[in-house]
mmCIF file of C-alpha atoms in Angstrom:
data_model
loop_
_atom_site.group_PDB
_atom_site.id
_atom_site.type_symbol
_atom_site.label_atom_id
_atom_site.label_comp_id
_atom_site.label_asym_id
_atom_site.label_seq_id
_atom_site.Cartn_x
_atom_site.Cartn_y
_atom_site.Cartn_z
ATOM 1 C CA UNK A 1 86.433 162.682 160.529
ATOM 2 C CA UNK A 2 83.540 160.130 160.036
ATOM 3 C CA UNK A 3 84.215 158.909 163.518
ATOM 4 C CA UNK A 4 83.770 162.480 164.896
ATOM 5 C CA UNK A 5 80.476 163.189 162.761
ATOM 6 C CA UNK A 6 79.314 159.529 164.593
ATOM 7 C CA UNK A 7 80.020 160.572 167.750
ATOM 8 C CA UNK A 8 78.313 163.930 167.549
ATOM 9 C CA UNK A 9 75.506 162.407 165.870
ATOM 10 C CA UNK A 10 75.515 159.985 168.731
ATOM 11 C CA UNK A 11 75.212 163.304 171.210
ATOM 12 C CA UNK A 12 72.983 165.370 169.359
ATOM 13 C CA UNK A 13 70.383 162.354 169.480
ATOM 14 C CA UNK A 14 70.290 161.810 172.997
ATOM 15 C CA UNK A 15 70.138 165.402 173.952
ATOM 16 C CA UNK A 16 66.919 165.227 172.161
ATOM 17 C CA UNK A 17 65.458 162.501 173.132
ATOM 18 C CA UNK A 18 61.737 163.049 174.638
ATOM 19 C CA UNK A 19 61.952 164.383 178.370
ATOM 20 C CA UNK A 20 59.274 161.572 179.279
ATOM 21 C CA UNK A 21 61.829 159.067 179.020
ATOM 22 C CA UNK A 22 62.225 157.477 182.680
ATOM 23 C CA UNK A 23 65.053 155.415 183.243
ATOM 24 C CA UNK A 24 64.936 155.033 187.095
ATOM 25 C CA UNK A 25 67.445 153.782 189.821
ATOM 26 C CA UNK A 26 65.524 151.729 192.171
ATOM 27 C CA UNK A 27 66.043 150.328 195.684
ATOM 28 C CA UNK A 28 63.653 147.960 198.138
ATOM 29 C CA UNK A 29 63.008 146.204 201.264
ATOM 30 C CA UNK A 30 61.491 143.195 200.610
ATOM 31 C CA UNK A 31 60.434 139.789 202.761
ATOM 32 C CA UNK A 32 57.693 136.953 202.071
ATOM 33 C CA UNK A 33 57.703 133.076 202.375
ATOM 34 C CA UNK A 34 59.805 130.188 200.969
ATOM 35 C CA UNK A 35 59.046 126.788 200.393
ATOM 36 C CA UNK A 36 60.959 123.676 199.075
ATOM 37 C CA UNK A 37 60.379 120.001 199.995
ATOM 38 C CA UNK A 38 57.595 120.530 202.777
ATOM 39 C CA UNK A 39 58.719 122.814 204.850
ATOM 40 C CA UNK A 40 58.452 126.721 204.604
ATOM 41 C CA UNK A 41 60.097 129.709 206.304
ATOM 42 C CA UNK A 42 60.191 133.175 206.155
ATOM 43 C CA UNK A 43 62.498 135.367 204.306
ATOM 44 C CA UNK A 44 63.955 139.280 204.362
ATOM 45 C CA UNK A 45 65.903 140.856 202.145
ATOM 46 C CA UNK A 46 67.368 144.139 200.159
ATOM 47 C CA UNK A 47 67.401 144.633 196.288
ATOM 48 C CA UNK A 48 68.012 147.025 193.700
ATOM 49 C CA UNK A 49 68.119 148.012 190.193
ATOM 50 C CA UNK A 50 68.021 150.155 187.229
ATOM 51 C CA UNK A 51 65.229 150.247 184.630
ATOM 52 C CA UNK A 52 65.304 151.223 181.224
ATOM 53 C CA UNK A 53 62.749 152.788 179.423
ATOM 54 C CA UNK A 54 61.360 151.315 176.435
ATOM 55 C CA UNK A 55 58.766 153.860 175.259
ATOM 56 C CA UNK A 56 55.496 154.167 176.823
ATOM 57 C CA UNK A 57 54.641 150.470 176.654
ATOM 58 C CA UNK A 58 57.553 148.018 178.183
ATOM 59 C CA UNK A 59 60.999 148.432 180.033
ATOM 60 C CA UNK A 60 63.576 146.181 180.619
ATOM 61 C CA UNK A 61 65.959 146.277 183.892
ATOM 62 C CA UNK A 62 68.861 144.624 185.663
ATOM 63 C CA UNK A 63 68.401 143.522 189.281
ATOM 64 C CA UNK A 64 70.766 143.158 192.407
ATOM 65 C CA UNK A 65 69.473 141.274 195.486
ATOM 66 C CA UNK A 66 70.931 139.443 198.821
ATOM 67 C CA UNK A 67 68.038 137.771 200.537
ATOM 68 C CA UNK A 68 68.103 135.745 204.331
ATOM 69 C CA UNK A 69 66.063 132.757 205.252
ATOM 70 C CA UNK A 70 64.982 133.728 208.879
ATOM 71 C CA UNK A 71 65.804 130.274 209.895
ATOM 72 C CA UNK A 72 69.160 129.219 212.111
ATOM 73 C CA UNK A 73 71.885 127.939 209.574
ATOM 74 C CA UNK A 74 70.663 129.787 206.694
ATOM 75 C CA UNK A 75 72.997 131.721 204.611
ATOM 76 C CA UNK A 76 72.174 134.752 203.152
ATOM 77 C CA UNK A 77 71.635 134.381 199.137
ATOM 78 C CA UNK A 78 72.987 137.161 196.304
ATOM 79 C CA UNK A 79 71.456 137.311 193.029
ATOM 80 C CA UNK A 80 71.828 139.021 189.550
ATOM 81 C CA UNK A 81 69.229 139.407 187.102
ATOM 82 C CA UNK A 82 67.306 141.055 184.740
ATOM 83 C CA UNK A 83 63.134 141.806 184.181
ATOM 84 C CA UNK A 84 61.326 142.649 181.308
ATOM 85 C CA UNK A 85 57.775 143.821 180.795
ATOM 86 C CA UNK A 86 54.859 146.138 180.048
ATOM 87 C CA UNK A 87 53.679 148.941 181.221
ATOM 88 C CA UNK A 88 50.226 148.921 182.550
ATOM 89 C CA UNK A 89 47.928 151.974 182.653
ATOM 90 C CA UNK A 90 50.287 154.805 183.954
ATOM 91 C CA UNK A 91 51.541 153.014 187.593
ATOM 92 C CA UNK A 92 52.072 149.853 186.853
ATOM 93 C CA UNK A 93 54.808 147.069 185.607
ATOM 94 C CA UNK A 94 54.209 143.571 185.125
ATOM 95 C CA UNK A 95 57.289 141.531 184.610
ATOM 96 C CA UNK A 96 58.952 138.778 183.810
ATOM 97 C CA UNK A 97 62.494 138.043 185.621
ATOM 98 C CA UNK A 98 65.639 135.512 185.575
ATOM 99 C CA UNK A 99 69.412 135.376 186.690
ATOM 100 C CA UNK A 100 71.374 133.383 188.784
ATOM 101 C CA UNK A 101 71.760 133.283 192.993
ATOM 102 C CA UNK A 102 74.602 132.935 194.928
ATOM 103 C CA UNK A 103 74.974 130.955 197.861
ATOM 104 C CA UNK A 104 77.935 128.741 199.567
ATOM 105 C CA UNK A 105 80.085 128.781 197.056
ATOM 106 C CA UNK A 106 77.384 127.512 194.299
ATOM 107 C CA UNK A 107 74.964 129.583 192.228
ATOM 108 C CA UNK A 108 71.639 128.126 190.773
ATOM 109 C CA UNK A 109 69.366 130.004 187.875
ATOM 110 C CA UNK A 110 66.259 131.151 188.665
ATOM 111 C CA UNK A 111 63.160 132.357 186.940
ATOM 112 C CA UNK A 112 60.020 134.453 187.981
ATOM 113 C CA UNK A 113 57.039 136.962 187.636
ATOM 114 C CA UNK A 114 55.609 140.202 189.862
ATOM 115 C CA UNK A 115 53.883 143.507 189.467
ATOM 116 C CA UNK A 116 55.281 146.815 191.127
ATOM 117 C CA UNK A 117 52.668 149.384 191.376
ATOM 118 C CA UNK A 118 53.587 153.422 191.748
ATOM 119 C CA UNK A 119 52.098 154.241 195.369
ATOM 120 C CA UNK A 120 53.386 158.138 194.884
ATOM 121 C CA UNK A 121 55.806 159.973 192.875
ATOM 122 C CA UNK A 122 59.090 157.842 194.519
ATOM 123 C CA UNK A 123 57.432 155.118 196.221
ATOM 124 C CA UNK A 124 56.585 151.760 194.779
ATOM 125 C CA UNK A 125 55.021 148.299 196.286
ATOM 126 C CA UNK A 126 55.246 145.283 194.425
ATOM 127 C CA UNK A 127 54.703 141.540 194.643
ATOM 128 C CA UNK A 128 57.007 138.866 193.140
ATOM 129 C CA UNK A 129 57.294 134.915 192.494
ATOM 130 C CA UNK A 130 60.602 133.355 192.255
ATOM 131 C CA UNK A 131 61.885 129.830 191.998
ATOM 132 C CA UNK A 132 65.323 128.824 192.279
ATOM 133 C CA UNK A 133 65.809 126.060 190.358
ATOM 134 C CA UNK A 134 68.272 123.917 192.022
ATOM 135 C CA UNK A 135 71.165 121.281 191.107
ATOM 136 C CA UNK A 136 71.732 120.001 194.701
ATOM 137 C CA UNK A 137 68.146 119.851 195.826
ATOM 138 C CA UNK A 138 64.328 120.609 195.270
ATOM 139 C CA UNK A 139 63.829 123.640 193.932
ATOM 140 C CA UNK A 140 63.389 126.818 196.365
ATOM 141 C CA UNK A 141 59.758 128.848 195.598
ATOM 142 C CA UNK A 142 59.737 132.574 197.095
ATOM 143 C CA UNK A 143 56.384 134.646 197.220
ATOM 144 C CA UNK A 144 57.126 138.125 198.784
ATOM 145 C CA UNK A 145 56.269 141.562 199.402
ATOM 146 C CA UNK A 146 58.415 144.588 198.526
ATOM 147 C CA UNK A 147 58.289 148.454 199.258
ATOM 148 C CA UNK A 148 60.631 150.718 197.280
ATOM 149 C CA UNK A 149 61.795 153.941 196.286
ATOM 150 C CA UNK A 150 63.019 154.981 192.652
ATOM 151 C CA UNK A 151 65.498 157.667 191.982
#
């Protein structure tokens, strides 16, 4: 019986939980530069992700990515990760991010910072750092570009 007053507890609080609440599902094109050891190419890529509301002031969110060097013999890299950040004014999210990439075989962490800015009601640009912090070589530094939309 204590269970089932939990559970309905459990329901009764998130039907009421404020309508401004915005988790969103989010998805992006996104290219830019990378560098490592002297040399620098471009890169394109895909990601997505789902943010979690934290109130009006910060949100935290899990990220999904696969990302291609435009140079011959590159492999295309996955990553998982995670951001977390404020809110700033009423369009904007600055952010911190980490998780790991995937590439050959091997995965290396990596660690990072952007800002995505609302350019409508779906529609989002942002602008991100990452470095890949590497066991088998230098580390890997992207700058890029994104444009998204948010569901």
């Amino acid at each position: 019986m204590t269970r089932f007053a939990l559970v309905v507890a459990a329901l009764v609080a998130m039907a009421t939980t404020p309508a401004y609440a915005r988790d969103e599902v989010r998805v992006e094109a996104r290219g830019g530069i990378a560098w490592a050891g002297g040399t620098s190419e471009t890169f394109a890529g895909v990601g997505g992700g789902y943010d979690f509301d934290l109130g009006d002031k910060a949100f935290i969110g899990i990220d999904v990515g696969a990302d291609k060097v435009l140079a011959r013999g590159t492999d295309v890299t996955g990553s998982v990760g995670g951001r977390l950040g404020p809110k700033i004014g009423g369009k904007g999210r600055l952010y911190a991010n980490g998780g790991i990439g995937f590439c050959c075989g091997g995965s290396d962490f990596y660690i990072g910072a952007g800002y995505q800015h609302n350019l409508g009601r779906k529609l989002y640009g942002k602008i991100e750092y990452r470095r890949a912090l590497s066991t088998f070589g230098p580390d890997v530094n992207f700058a890029g570009v994104g444009l998204g939309i948010r569901f």
